[in-house]
């Protein structure tokens, strides 16, 4: 169940409890599962309980994949139930630490925006864009919300377009332009007595909501399973029958790239790679009441990891490191054109 589901359609408290139980079974995925649980608690109205989950995660920061994201979510949540001073302190700390992930920036900037701190929100979005957009001609998709949020806040402040606003317009693909979506006068039109104005605004809102829901409900990627060299060695030592599937680590890596290219050429989109570990795979086999040597279990394991949000998008962005973990860029490693 997605955390964006309306409260009348789901028991968010029960869903949070289920996710906490699942996190106990799969500790390697605890961070993602507990963040979803916290989102359900926020939607249920139990914001103190959500804060307790964020604090639980932050009590072991060295084990977190993205502690800045957890801190940003905690700040946003705190501000919603009258802990403004603590929220502001966390936001200022994040801005000082300057995380390289766009998500925390978007969350804290939107928290400022939602509390009418428009100038501070614009400064935060701009700081993020300055830090993260090293190549403004081809910004990674993960940075697009930074540009869209910056465009929105600057539009509300009545500021003229600059180069980044123009870039945001270029990246936006909805039939309704960003200038229309972010026009402050749209709010006034909702109080209009003119049916034509109201209908036009409803159409714009539907387009905006449709794009938002499409992004939220995008299915998890079609993922291919990747074993790092040490994990594959351990796997084959424990389960020799899998050697037929993995003759060598080099061939395994080549097979991953070939499979993904074949899927892409056949028109399959939203592709990804999930990285397996032997303990996680053994736990999955036990949960399925089958042997880890069952070859049919491997794609099921990959799908389960993808469903838990463990997939990394393929192909990597231009200039990014190769998915195989080498020190080379993807275009100079497994992304080289095949003969």
CSV table of C-alpha atoms in Angstrom, one decimal:
chain,number,residue,atom,x,y,z
A,1,UNK,CA,0.0,0.0,0.0
A,2,UNK,CA,1.4,3.4,-1.0
A,3,UNK,CA,1.7,6.1,1.6
A,4,UNK,CA,-0.1,8.5,-0.7
A,5,UNK,CA,-3.4,6.6,-0.4
A,6,UNK,CA,-6.2,8.7,1.2
A,7,UNK,CA,-6.8,7.9,4.9
A,8,UNK,CA,-10.4,6.9,4.2
A,9,UNK,CA,-9.2,4.0,2.0
A,10,UNK,CA,-6.5,2.5,4.3
A,11,UNK,CA,-5.7,2.0,8.0
A,12,UNK,CA,-2.4,3.9,8.0
A,13,UNK,CA,-1.6,2.9,11.6
A,14,UNK,CA,-2.0,-0.8,10.7
A,15,UNK,CA,0.0,-0.4,7.6
A,16,UNK,CA,2.8,1.3,9.5
A,17,UNK,CA,2.8,-1.6,12.0
A,18,UNK,CA,3.0,-4.1,9.1
A,19,UNK,CA,6.0,-2.3,7.6
A,20,UNK,CA,7.7,-2.2,11.0
A,21,UNK,CA,7.3,-6.0,11.3
A,22,UNK,CA,8.6,-6.5,7.7
A,23,UNK,CA,11.6,-4.3,8.6
A,24,UNK,CA,12.5,-6.7,11.5
A,25,UNK,CA,12.4,-9.6,9.0
A,26,UNK,CA,14.6,-7.8,6.4
A,27,UNK,CA,17.1,-5.6,8.3
A,28,UNK,CA,19.0,-4.9,5.1
A,29,UNK,CA,15.9,-3.1,3.9
A,30,UNK,CA,14.9,-1.5,7.2
A,31,UNK,CA,15.7,2.0,6.2
A,32,UNK,CA,13.3,2.1,3.2
A,33,UNK,CA,10.6,0.2,5.1
A,34,UNK,CA,10.7,2.3,8.2
A,35,UNK,CA,10.6,5.5,6.1
A,36,UNK,CA,7.4,4.2,4.5
A,37,UNK,CA,6.1,3.4,7.9
A,38,UNK,CA,6.8,6.9,9.1
A,39,UNK,CA,5.0,8.3,6.1
A,40,UNK,CA,1.9,6.2,7.0
A,41,UNK,CA,2.1,7.5,10.6
A,42,UNK,CA,2.2,11.1,9.4
A,43,UNK,CA,-0.9,10.4,7.3
A,44,UNK,CA,-2.6,8.9,10.2
A,45,UNK,CA,-2.0,12.1,12.2
A,46,UNK,CA,0.4,10.4,14.7
A,47,UNK,CA,3.3,12.7,14.0
A,48,UNK,CA,5.1,12.1,17.3
A,49,UNK,CA,5.2,8.4,16.4
A,50,UNK,CA,6.6,9.2,13.0
A,51,UNK,CA,9.3,11.4,14.7
A,52,UNK,CA,10.1,8.4,17.0
A,53,UNK,CA,10.8,6.3,13.9
A,54,UNK,CA,13.0,8.9,12.3
A,55,UNK,CA,14.9,9.1,15.6
A,56,UNK,CA,15.2,5.3,15.7
A,57,UNK,CA,16.8,5.4,12.2
A,58,UNK,CA,19.1,8.3,13.2
A,59,UNK,CA,20.3,6.6,16.3
A,60,UNK,CA,22.6,4.5,14.0
A,61,UNK,CA,23.6,7.0,11.3
A,62,UNK,CA,26.6,5.0,10.1
A,63,UNK,CA,24.2,2.2,8.9
A,64,UNK,CA,22.0,4.6,6.9
A,65,UNK,CA,22.2,4.9,3.2
A,66,UNK,CA,20.8,8.5,3.3
A,67,UNK,CA,20.9,10.1,6.7
A,68,UNK,CA,20.3,13.5,5.2
A,69,UNK,CA,17.0,12.3,3.8
A,70,UNK,CA,15.9,11.0,7.2
A,71,UNK,CA,16.8,14.3,8.9
A,72,UNK,CA,14.9,16.3,6.2
A,73,UNK,CA,11.8,14.2,6.7
A,74,UNK,CA,12.1,14.6,10.4
A,75,UNK,CA,12.3,18.4,10.1
A,76,UNK,CA,9.3,18.6,7.8
A,77,UNK,CA,7.3,16.4,10.2
A,78,UNK,CA,8.3,18.3,13.3
A,79,UNK,CA,7.3,21.7,11.9
A,80,UNK,CA,3.8,20.2,11.2
A,81,UNK,CA,3.1,19.7,15.0
A,82,UNK,CA,4.5,22.9,16.5
A,83,UNK,CA,8.2,22.0,16.8
A,84,UNK,CA,9.3,24.9,14.5
A,85,UNK,CA,12.5,25.8,16.3
A,86,UNK,CA,13.9,22.2,16.1
A,87,UNK,CA,12.8,21.9,12.5
A,88,UNK,CA,14.6,25.1,11.6
A,89,UNK,CA,17.7,24.0,13.3
A,90,UNK,CA,17.7,20.7,11.3
A,91,UNK,CA,17.1,22.6,8.1
A,92,UNK,CA,20.0,25.0,8.8
A,93,UNK,CA,22.2,22.0,9.6
A,94,UNK,CA,21.3,20.3,6.3
A,95,UNK,CA,22.0,23.5,4.3
A,96,UNK,CA,25.4,23.7,6.0
A,97,UNK,CA,26.3,20.1,5.4
A,98,UNK,CA,25.2,20.4,1.7
A,99,UNK,CA,24.2,16.8,0.9
A,100,UNK,CA,24.7,15.7,-2.7
A,101,UNK,CA,21.3,14.0,-2.9
A,102,UNK,CA,18.5,16.2,-4.3
A,103,UNK,CA,15.7,14.7,-2.2
A,104,UNK,CA,16.6,16.3,1.2
A,105,UNK,CA,16.9,19.7,-0.5
A,106,UNK,CA,13.5,19.4,-2.0
A,107,UNK,CA,11.9,18.3,1.3
A,108,UNK,CA,13.4,21.1,3.4
A,109,UNK,CA,12.7,23.8,0.7
A,110,UNK,CA,9.1,22.6,0.4
A,111,UNK,CA,8.8,22.7,4.2
A,112,UNK,CA,9.8,26.3,4.2
A,113,UNK,CA,7.5,27.0,1.3
A,114,UNK,CA,4.5,25.4,3.0
A,115,UNK,CA,5.0,27.8,5.9
A,116,UNK,CA,5.1,30.9,3.7
A,117,UNK,CA,8.9,31.2,4.0
A,118,UNK,CA,9.1,31.8,0.2
A,119,UNK,CA,12.4,33.8,0.2
A,120,UNK,CA,14.1,31.1,2.3
A,121,UNK,CA,12.6,28.4,0.1
A,122,UNK,CA,13.9,30.1,-3.0
A,123,UNK,CA,17.4,30.5,-1.5
A,124,UNK,CA,17.4,26.8,-0.5
A,125,UNK,CA,16.3,25.6,-4.0
A,126,UNK,CA,19.0,27.9,-5.5
A,127,UNK,CA,21.7,26.6,-3.2
A,128,UNK,CA,20.7,23.0,-4.2
A,129,UNK,CA,20.8,23.8,-7.9
A,130,UNK,CA,24.2,25.5,-7.6
A,131,UNK,CA,25.6,22.5,-5.8
A,132,UNK,CA,24.0,19.7,-7.9
A,133,UNK,CA,23.8,20.9,-11.4
A,134,UNK,CA,27.4,20.5,-12.6
A,135,UNK,CA,26.1,20.0,-16.2
A,136,UNK,CA,23.1,22.3,-16.7
A,137,UNK,CA,22.7,21.1,-20.3
A,138,UNK,CA,21.8,17.6,-19.2
A,139,UNK,CA,20.7,17.6,-15.6
A,140,UNK,CA,20.0,14.2,-14.0
A,141,UNK,CA,16.3,13.3,-13.6
A,142,UNK,CA,16.7,13.3,-9.9
A,143,UNK,CA,17.4,17.0,-9.9
A,144,UNK,CA,14.3,18.0,-11.9
A,145,UNK,CA,12.2,18.5,-8.7
A,146,UNK,CA,14.8,21.0,-7.6
A,147,UNK,CA,14.4,23.0,-10.7
A,148,UNK,CA,10.6,22.7,-10.7
A,149,UNK,CA,10.3,23.8,-7.1
A,150,UNK,CA,12.7,26.7,-7.6
A,151,UNK,CA,10.6,27.8,-10.6
A,152,UNK,CA,7.4,27.6,-8.6
A,153,UNK,CA,8.7,29.6,-5.6
A,154,UNK,CA,10.2,32.3,-7.8
A,155,UNK,CA,7.0,32.5,-9.8
A,156,UNK,CA,5.1,33.1,-6.5
A,157,UNK,CA,7.6,35.8,-5.6
A,158,UNK,CA,7.1,37.5,-8.9
A,159,UNK,CA,10.7,37.2,-9.9
A,160,UNK,CA,11.7,37.2,-13.6
A,161,UNK,CA,12.8,34.1,-15.4
A,162,UNK,CA,16.5,33.2,-15.3
A,163,UNK,CA,18.4,30.5,-17.1
A,164,UNK,CA,17.5,27.8,-14.6
A,165,UNK,CA,13.8,28.7,-14.9
A,166,UNK,CA,14.1,28.4,-18.6
A,167,UNK,CA,15.7,25.0,-18.2
A,168,UNK,CA,12.9,23.9,-15.9
A,169,UNK,CA,10.4,24.9,-18.7
A,170,UNK,CA,12.4,22.9,-21.2
A,171,UNK,CA,12.4,19.8,-19.0
A,172,UNK,CA,8.7,20.0,-18.1
A,173,UNK,CA,6.7,17.8,-20.5
A,174,UNK,CA,3.1,18.2,-19.2
A,175,UNK,CA,0.5,19.8,-21.6
A,176,UNK,CA,0.1,22.6,-19.0
A,177,UNK,CA,3.2,24.8,-18.9
A,178,UNK,CA,5.0,25.5,-15.6
A,179,UNK,CA,4.1,29.2,-15.8
A,180,UNK,CA,0.5,28.2,-15.8
A,181,UNK,CA,0.9,25.6,-13.1
A,182,UNK,CA,2.8,28.0,-10.9
A,183,UNK,CA,0.7,31.1,-11.5
A,184,UNK,CA,-0.4,32.6,-8.2
A,185,UNK,CA,-3.5,33.9,-9.8
A,186,UNK,CA,-4.7,30.4,-10.2
A,187,UNK,CA,-5.6,30.4,-6.5
A,188,UNK,CA,-7.8,33.4,-7.0
A,189,UNK,CA,-9.6,31.8,-9.9
A,190,UNK,CA,-10.8,29.1,-7.5
A,191,UNK,CA,-13.0,31.7,-5.9
A,192,UNK,CA,-14.4,32.9,-9.2
A,193,UNK,CA,-18.2,33.0,-9.9
A,194,UNK,CA,-17.4,32.5,-13.6
A,195,UNK,CA,-18.0,28.8,-14.6
A,196,UNK,CA,-15.6,29.0,-17.5
A,197,UNK,CA,-12.8,30.2,-15.2
A,198,UNK,CA,-13.5,27.4,-12.7
A,199,UNK,CA,-13.6,24.7,-15.4
A,200,UNK,CA,-10.3,25.9,-16.9
A,201,UNK,CA,-8.7,25.8,-13.4
A,202,UNK,CA,-10.1,22.3,-12.8
A,203,UNK,CA,-8.6,21.1,-16.1
A,204,UNK,CA,-5.2,22.5,-15.1
A,205,UNK,CA,-5.4,21.0,-11.6
A,206,UNK,CA,-6.3,17.6,-13.1
A,207,UNK,CA,-3.3,17.7,-15.5
A,208,UNK,CA,-1.0,18.6,-12.6
A,209,UNK,CA,-2.5,15.9,-10.3
A,210,UNK,CA,-2.3,13.4,-13.2
A,211,UNK,CA,1.4,14.0,-13.7
A,212,UNK,CA,2.0,13.8,-9.9
A,213,UNK,CA,0.1,10.5,-9.6
A,214,UNK,CA,1.8,9.0,-12.6
A,215,UNK,CA,5.2,9.7,-11.0
A,216,UNK,CA,4.0,8.3,-7.6
A,217,UNK,CA,2.5,5.1,-9.1
A,218,UNK,CA,5.2,4.3,-11.6
A,219,UNK,CA,5.8,0.6,-11.2
A,220,UNK,CA,9.1,-0.7,-9.8
A,221,UNK,CA,11.7,-1.4,-12.5
A,222,UNK,CA,12.2,-4.6,-14.4
A,223,UNK,CA,15.4,-5.5,-12.6
A,224,UNK,CA,18.4,-7.8,-13.3
A,225,UNK,CA,20.2,-9.4,-10.5
A,226,UNK,CA,23.9,-8.4,-9.9
A,227,UNK,CA,26.3,-10.2,-7.6
A,228,UNK,CA,29.5,-8.4,-6.7
A,229,UNK,CA,32.6,-10.6,-7.0
A,230,UNK,CA,32.9,-11.4,-3.2
A,231,UNK,CA,29.2,-12.2,-2.9
A,232,UNK,CA,29.3,-14.4,-6.0
A,233,UNK,CA,32.3,-16.3,-4.7
A,234,UNK,CA,30.5,-16.9,-1.4
A,235,UNK,CA,27.3,-17.9,-3.2
A,236,UNK,CA,29.0,-20.5,-5.5
A,237,UNK,CA,31.0,-21.9,-2.6
A,238,UNK,CA,27.8,-22.5,-0.6
A,239,UNK,CA,25.6,-23.6,-3.6
A,240,UNK,CA,27.7,-25.1,-6.3
A,241,UNK,CA,24.7,-26.0,-8.4
A,242,UNK,CA,24.4,-22.3,-9.3
A,243,UNK,CA,27.7,-22.5,-11.2
A,244,UNK,CA,25.8,-23.3,-14.4
A,245,UNK,CA,24.1,-19.9,-14.1
A,246,UNK,CA,27.3,-18.1,-13.2
A,247,UNK,CA,30.4,-19.6,-15.0
A,248,UNK,CA,32.5,-16.6,-14.0
A,249,UNK,CA,32.1,-13.1,-12.6
A,250,UNK,CA,33.2,-11.6,-15.8
A,251,UNK,CA,30.6,-13.5,-17.8
A,252,UNK,CA,28.0,-12.6,-15.2
A,253,UNK,CA,28.6,-8.9,-15.7
A,254,UNK,CA,28.5,-9.3,-19.4
A,255,UNK,CA,25.3,-11.2,-19.2
A,256,UNK,CA,23.7,-8.4,-17.1
A,257,UNK,CA,24.5,-5.7,-19.7
A,258,UNK,CA,23.4,-7.9,-22.6
A,259,UNK,CA,20.1,-8.7,-20.9
A,260,UNK,CA,19.4,-5.1,-20.2
A,261,UNK,CA,20.2,-4.0,-23.8
A,262,UNK,CA,18.0,-6.7,-25.2
A,263,UNK,CA,15.1,-5.6,-23.0
A,264,UNK,CA,15.7,-2.0,-24.0
A,265,UNK,CA,15.8,-2.9,-27.7
A,266,UNK,CA,12.5,-4.8,-27.3
A,267,UNK,CA,10.8,-1.6,-26.0
A,268,UNK,CA,10.9,-2.4,-22.3
A,269,UNK,CA,11.3,0.7,-20.2
A,270,UNK,CA,12.0,1.4,-16.5
A,271,UNK,CA,14.9,-1.0,-16.3
A,272,UNK,CA,17.2,-1.4,-13.3
A,273,UNK,CA,19.8,-3.5,-11.5
A,274,UNK,CA,19.5,-4.9,-8.0
A,275,UNK,CA,22.5,-6.1,-6.0
A,276,UNK,CA,22.2,-9.3,-4.1
A,277,UNK,CA,23.9,-10.5,-0.9
A,278,UNK,CA,24.1,-14.1,0.2
A,279,UNK,CA,22.5,-13.7,3.6
A,280,UNK,CA,19.6,-11.8,2.0
A,281,UNK,CA,19.2,-14.4,-0.7
A,282,UNK,CA,19.2,-17.2,1.9
A,283,UNK,CA,16.6,-15.4,4.0
A,284,UNK,CA,14.4,-15.0,0.8
A,285,UNK,CA,14.8,-18.7,0.0
A,286,UNK,CA,13.7,-19.6,3.5
A,287,UNK,CA,10.7,-17.3,3.2
A,288,UNK,CA,9.7,-19.1,0.0
A,289,UNK,CA,10.3,-22.5,1.6
A,290,UNK,CA,12.7,-23.6,-1.2
A,291,UNK,CA,16.4,-24.2,-1.7
A,292,UNK,CA,18.8,-21.4,-2.6
A,293,UNK,CA,20.0,-23.7,-5.4
A,294,UNK,CA,16.7,-23.4,-7.2
A,295,UNK,CA,17.4,-21.4,-10.4
A,296,UNK,CA,13.8,-20.2,-10.6
A,297,UNK,CA,14.3,-18.4,-7.3
A,298,UNK,CA,16.9,-16.0,-8.7
A,299,UNK,CA,14.5,-13.8,-10.9
A,300,UNK,CA,12.0,-13.9,-8.0
A,301,UNK,CA,14.6,-12.6,-5.7
A,302,UNK,CA,15.5,-9.8,-8.1
A,303,UNK,CA,11.8,-8.8,-8.5
A,304,UNK,CA,11.4,-8.7,-4.7
A,305,UNK,CA,14.4,-6.5,-4.2
A,306,UNK,CA,13.1,-4.1,-6.9
A,307,UNK,CA,9.7,-4.0,-5.2
A,308,UNK,CA,11.4,-3.0,-2.0
A,309,UNK,CA,13.0,0.0,-3.8
A,310,UNK,CA,16.5,-1.5,-4.1
A,311,UNK,CA,16.9,-1.1,-7.9
A,312,UNK,CA,19.3,1.3,-9.4
A,313,UNK,CA,18.2,2.7,-12.7
A,314,UNK,CA,19.8,1.5,-15.9
A,315,UNK,CA,21.5,2.9,-18.0
A,316,UNK,CA,23.4,5.2,-15.6
A,317,UNK,CA,23.4,9.0,-16.3
A,318,UNK,CA,26.0,10.3,-18.6
A,319,UNK,CA,29.3,10.7,-16.7
A,320,UNK,CA,28.2,8.4,-13.9
A,321,UNK,CA,30.2,5.5,-12.7
A,322,UNK,CA,29.5,2.0,-14.1
A,323,UNK,CA,26.9,-0.1,-12.3
A,324,UNK,CA,29.5,-2.9,-12.0
A,325,UNK,CA,31.4,-1.0,-9.3
A,326,UNK,CA,34.5,-0.4,-11.3
A,327,UNK,CA,36.3,3.0,-11.0
A,328,UNK,CA,35.4,3.8,-14.6
A,329,UNK,CA,32.5,5.8,-16.1
A,330,UNK,CA,29.7,3.6,-17.5
A,331,UNK,CA,30.4,4.8,-21.1
A,332,UNK,CA,34.0,3.7,-20.7
A,333,UNK,CA,33.2,0.3,-19.1
A,334,UNK,CA,30.1,-1.8,-19.7
A,335,UNK,CA,28.5,1.0,-21.7
A,336,UNK,CA,30.9,0.7,-24.5
A,337,UNK,CA,29.2,0.1,-27.9
A,338,UNK,CA,29.1,-3.6,-28.8
A,339,UNK,CA,30.5,-4.8,-32.1
